[in-house]
Coordinates of C-alpha atoms in Angstrom, one line a residue:
M396 CA 52.7 -20.6 11.6
R397 CA 50.5 -17.0 11.6
E398 CA 49.7 -15.3 15.1
W399 CA 45.9 -13.4 14.3
A400 CA 45.3 -11.6 17.5
Q401 CA 44.8 -13.8 20.3
Y402 CA 44.8 -17.8 18.3
R403 CA 48.7 -18.4 18.2
I404 CA 47.6 -21.0 14.8
Y405 CA 49.0 -23.5 11.0
L406 CA 47.4 -22.9 8.6
K407 CA 48.2 -26.2 6.8
Y408 CA 45.0 -27.1 3.4
G409 CA 42.7 -24.9 5.0
V410 CA 42.0 -26.8 8.7
I411 CA 43.6 -23.9 11.7
E412 CA 45.4 -27.1 13.9
R413 CA 45.7 -26.4 17.5
S414 CA 48.9 -25.7 19.1
G415 CA 50.2 -26.2 21.7
S416 CA 49.5 -23.1 23.6
T417 CA 46.6 -22.1 22.8
K418 CA 44.7 -20.9 25.4
E419 CA 42.2 -23.2 27.5
S420 CA 39.2 -21.2 27.4
D421 CA 39.1 -21.0 23.7
I422 CA 34.8 -21.8 22.0
D423 CA 33.9 -25.2 22.4
P424 CA 32.1 -26.4 19.6
Y425 CA 30.0 -28.2 21.3
V426 CA 29.6 -25.6 23.8
R427 CA 26.9 -22.9 22.9
P428 CA 28.8 -19.1 23.4
K429 CA 26.9 -16.7 24.9
F430 CA 25.7 -14.3 22.1
V431 CA 25.2 -16.7 19.4
K432 CA 22.5 -15.9 16.7
D433 CA 20.6 -19.5 15.7
V434 CA 20.2 -19.2 12.4
L435 CA 18.1 -22.6 10.5
A436 CA 18.8 -23.7 6.8
Q437 CA 17.2 -26.9 4.8
T438 CA 19.5 -29.7 4.1
S439 CA 20.1 -28.6 -0.6
G440 CA 19.1 -24.8 0.5
N441 CA 21.0 -22.4 1.1
A442 CA 22.1 -21.0 4.1
L443 CA 23.3 -16.9 5.9
L444 CA 24.5 -16.6 8.3
P445 CA 25.2 -12.6 9.2
C446 CA 28.0 -10.9 10.3
R447 CA 28.3 -7.5 10.8
F448 CA 30.9 -5.0 11.7
N449 CA 31.0 -1.4 13.7
S450 CA 34.9 -1.3 12.6
S451 CA 36.5 -1.8 8.6
G452 CA 39.3 -4.1 8.1
I453 CA 39.8 -8.2 7.0
V454 CA 36.6 -10.5 8.0
T455 CA 37.7 -14.0 8.1
W456 CA 34.9 -17.2 9.1
I457 CA 36.0 -20.5 10.6
K458 CA 34.1 -23.3 11.2
L459 CA 34.8 -24.0 14.9
R460 CA 35.1 -28.8 15.1
R461 CA 36.5 -30.1 18.0
K462 CA 40.1 -30.9 17.1
D463 CA 40.5 -27.8 15.4
R464 CA 39.5 -24.9 12.7
Q465 CA 39.0 -25.0 9.6
L466 CA 39.2 -21.2 7.8
L467 CA 36.7 -20.7 5.7
T468 CA 37.1 -17.4 3.7
V469 CA 39.7 -14.1 4.6
G470 CA 38.1 -11.0 3.2
R471 CA 36.4 -12.1 0.0
V472 CA 38.5 -14.6 -1.3
T473 CA 37.0 -18.5 -0.3
H474 CA 40.2 -20.6 1.7
S475 CA 38.0 -24.2 1.5
I476 CA 38.9 -26.4 -1.4
D477 CA 35.1 -26.3 -1.0
R478 CA 32.9 -23.6 -3.0
R479 CA 30.0 -24.0 -1.3
F480 CA 31.5 -21.1 1.1
V481 CA 30.9 -18.0 -0.6
V482 CA 31.3 -14.1 1.5
L483 CA 28.7 -11.8 0.4
N484 CA 30.0 -7.3 -0.1
S485 CA 30.7 -5.7 2.6
P486 CA 29.6 -4.9 4.8
D487 CA 27.5 -7.2 5.9
W488 CA 30.2 -9.9 4.5
S489 CA 27.4 -13.0 5.4
L490 CA 28.5 -16.7 4.3
L491 CA 26.5 -18.3 1.7
I492 CA 26.1 -21.9 2.3
K493 CA 24.8 -24.1 -0.9
N494 CA 23.4 -27.1 -0.6
V495 CA 23.6 -27.1 2.5
K496 CA 24.9 -30.8 4.3
Q497 CA 24.0 -32.5 7.3
E498 CA 28.0 -32.3 8.3
D499 CA 27.6 -28.2 7.7
A500 CA 25.6 -27.8 11.1
G501 CA 27.3 -26.1 14.4
L502 CA 29.5 -23.6 15.0
Y503 CA 30.4 -20.9 13.0
E504 CA 33.1 -18.0 13.9
C505 CA 33.3 -14.1 12.1
Q506 CA 35.8 -12.2 13.3
I507 CA 37.5 -8.6 12.1
Q508 CA 41.7 -8.3 12.7
T509 CA 41.1 -5.2 15.2
V510 CA 43.1 -4.8 18.2
P511 CA 41.5 -6.6 20.5
V512 CA 39.7 -8.6 18.6
Q513 CA 35.6 -9.0 17.7
Q514 CA 33.6 -11.6 16.9
R515 CA 29.9 -13.0 15.8
F516 CA 29.0 -16.4 16.6
V517 CA 26.6 -17.7 14.4
W518 CA 25.0 -21.5 15.7
L519 CA 24.0 -24.0 12.0
N520 CA 20.9 -25.6 12.9
I521 CA 19.8 -28.4 10.1
T522 CA 16.7 -29.4 10.2
E523 CA 15.5 -31.9 6.8
A524 CA 12.4 -30.5 4.8
Y525 CA 9.5 -33.7 3.2
S526 CA 6.6 -32.8 1.4
V527 CA 3.0 -34.4 2.2
I528 CA 0.0 -35.0 0.2
P529 CA -3.7 -34.8 2.1
G530 CA -6.1 -38.0 2.0
G531 CA -3.8 -40.1 0.8
P532 CA -2.1 -42.8 0.7
D533 CA -5.2 -43.9 -1.7
L534 CA -7.8 -41.7 -2.6
H535 CA -10.9 -42.2 -4.6
V536 CA -12.6 -40.0 -6.6
K537 CA -15.4 -40.1 -9.0
Q538 CA -15.2 -40.1 -13.4
G539 CA -15.9 -36.8 -14.5
S540 CA -15.5 -35.4 -11.5
S541 CA -12.5 -32.4 -10.5
L542 CA -9.3 -34.1 -8.3
R543 CA -7.2 -31.4 -6.8
L544 CA -3.7 -32.6 -5.4
E545 CA -1.3 -30.6 -2.6
C546 CA 1.9 -31.1 -2.4
Q547 CA 2.6 -29.7 1.2
L548 CA 6.3 -29.2 2.4
M549 CA 6.7 -29.3 6.5
A550 CA 9.5 -28.7 8.5
A551 CA 10.8 -26.3 5.4
A552 CA 12.8 -23.3 6.3
E553 CA 12.6 -21.9 2.6
S554 CA 10.3 -22.3 0.2
P555 CA 10.8 -24.1 -3.1
S556 CA 12.3 -22.8 -6.2
Y557 CA 10.3 -26.3 -8.5
V558 CA 8.6 -28.6 -7.7
F559 CA 8.0 -31.7 -9.9
W560 CA 4.8 -34.4 -10.8
Y561 CA 4.9 -37.7 -11.7
R562 CA 1.9 -39.8 -12.7
E563 CA 4.1 -43.6 -12.5
T564 CA 7.7 -42.3 -13.6
R565 CA 6.6 -40.4 -16.0
M566 CA 6.6 -36.6 -15.7
I567 CA 4.1 -34.2 -16.1
N568 CA 4.3 -31.1 -15.9
Y569 CA 4.8 -29.9 -18.8
D570 CA 2.9 -32.2 -21.3
N571 CA 0.7 -29.7 -21.8
E572 CA -3.1 -31.6 -21.1
P573 CA -5.9 -30.7 -21.1
G574 CA -7.7 -30.7 -18.5
V575 CA -4.0 -30.3 -16.0
R576 CA -2.7 -27.7 -14.4
F577 CA -0.3 -26.9 -12.0
E578 CA 0.1 -23.3 -9.1
M579 CA 3.1 -22.8 -7.4
R580 CA 2.8 -22.6 -3.5
R581 CA 4.6 -20.9 -0.9
N582 CA 5.6 -23.8 0.7
G583 CA 4.6 -26.0 -2.1
S584 CA 2.5 -27.5 -4.8
V585 CA -0.9 -28.1 -6.5
L586 CA -2.6 -30.1 -9.0
I587 CA -5.2 -29.3 -10.4
V588 CA -7.9 -32.1 -13.1
E589 CA -10.8 -30.7 -14.0
K590 CA -12.6 -33.4 -15.2
V591 CA -11.2 -37.3 -14.6
K592 CA -10.3 -39.7 -16.9
L593 CA -10.1 -42.9 -15.9
S594 CA -6.2 -42.6 -17.2
H595 CA -5.9 -40.8 -14.5
G596 CA -5.9 -43.3 -12.3
A597 CA -2.2 -44.2 -10.9
N598 CA 0.5 -43.2 -8.8
Y599 CA 1.5 -39.5 -8.5
T600 CA 4.1 -37.9 -6.9
C601 CA 5.3 -34.8 -6.4
S602 CA 9.2 -33.8 -6.3
P603 CA 10.1 -30.4 -4.7
N604 CA 13.7 -29.5 -4.9
N605 CA 15.0 -29.3 -0.7
A606 CA 12.6 -31.6 0.3
R607 CA 11.8 -36.1 0.1
P608 CA 9.1 -36.6 -2.1
A609 CA 5.9 -37.8 -1.0
H610 CA 3.0 -40.6 -2.7
I611 CA -0.5 -40.2 -3.4
M612 CA -2.3 -42.9 -5.2
I613 CA -5.4 -42.3 -7.2
H614 CA -8.2 -45.1 -7.6
V615 CA -10.8 -44.0 -10.8
I616 CA -14.6 -45.0 -10.0
E617 CA -16.9 -45.2 -13.1
E618 CA -19.9 -43.2 -13.8
E619 CA -21.8 -47.0 -13.5
E620 CA -20.0 -48.8 -10.7
K621 CA -21.1 -49.0 -7.6
P622 CA -20.1 -50.1 -4.9
A623 CA -21.5 -53.4 -3.2
A624 CA -23.3 -51.4 0.1
M625 CA -25.6 -49.8 -2.6
H626 CA -25.9 -52.6 -4.8
G627 CA -27.6 -54.9 -1.2
D628 CA -30.1 -51.2 -1.3
D629 CA -31.0 -51.8 -5.5
Q630 CA -32.3 -55.6 -5.2
R631 CA -34.4 -54.2 -1.7
N632 CA -35.9 -52.1 -3.9
F633 CA -35.7 -54.0 -6.7
T634 CA -38.4 -57.2 -4.6
A635 CA -40.3 -54.1 -3.0
T636 CA -41.5 -53.3 -6.8
T637 CA -42.3 -56.4 -7.9
W638 CA -44.6 -57.4 -5.0
S639 CA -46.6 -54.3 -5.6
N640 CA -46.5 -54.7 -9.8
T641 CA -47.7 -58.1 -9.0
I642 CA -51.0 -57.2 -6.5
L643 CA -52.3 -54.0 -8.6
I644 CA -51.8 -56.6 -11.5
L645 CA -53.6 -59.6 -9.1
T646 CA -55.9 -56.2 -8.5
A647 CA -57.0 -55.3 -12.1
L648 CA -57.1 -58.9 -12.8
L649 CA -60.4 -59.5 -9.3
T650 CA -62.9 -57.2 -11.4
I651 CA -62.3 -59.1 -14.4
P652 CA -66.6 -61.5 -13.9
D653 CA -64.9 -65.3 -14.8
V654 CA -61.8 -64.6 -13.0
R655 CA -63.4 -63.5 -10.5
R656 CA -65.4 -67.0 -10.1
C657 CA -62.5 -69.6 -10.8
F658 CA -59.9 -66.9 -8.0
Q659 CA -63.8 -68.0 -5.8
T660 CA -63.9 -71.6 -6.8
F661 CA -60.2 -72.3 -6.2
I662 CA -59.6 -70.6 -3.1
Y663 CA -63.3 -72.6 -2.2
H664 CA -61.6 -75.6 -3.1
A665 CA -58.8 -74.9 -1.3
T666 CA -59.6 -74.5 2.5

């Protein structure tokens, strides 16, 4: 058993267990303290929890939970069996949480062993980022035209380290395909195809390292291929042109005397 300033605690397996002498005024992890700093992080990313004191001394990080208090670090030493928790160098004594998970959300306390004890509270909020590709889920492009697909991260707290692009199940970032290139952006990535081929018609997936992937289906229209509406217009144009040519031919034939007499005779008998 140890006694730290205002707390009487039992340290066992990295967990600070409440003893019978724990005061009712202890911080409730489900109630926000009056003075608390909010930090937003996303799943699979990193979270940095600040802790700054003007006094010198050993700084301790604790995760406050309903039934107990989990001891994370003392000084620069990590006491948790979870090695994702790391204390950065002084003077800030910030706590770095790697590969953040949803269960990491909640109230954290850093304290320095002075008299009286000094405390700082950080409320960690976790968001799950996801990706979108505008124009989906289906996009029709003409053969020979250019194609630009943007992979945008939504609800993200940090930029991605990388974004992998897939055509069907094959990752194509490193294929060095002629006319195909990739551009990294702060909030995602862009896939550019300078001249679309029939072979580019496929299902595409963008997969950032820190967000859910997005999908889009590309349909390539052949140059000579026309939608049904266009075929209907062509049929009407063909019919009009045919009648026009027929009238011109008949007019030309009527200028020949023998043909004109035969036509007049046909009209006479028909009436």
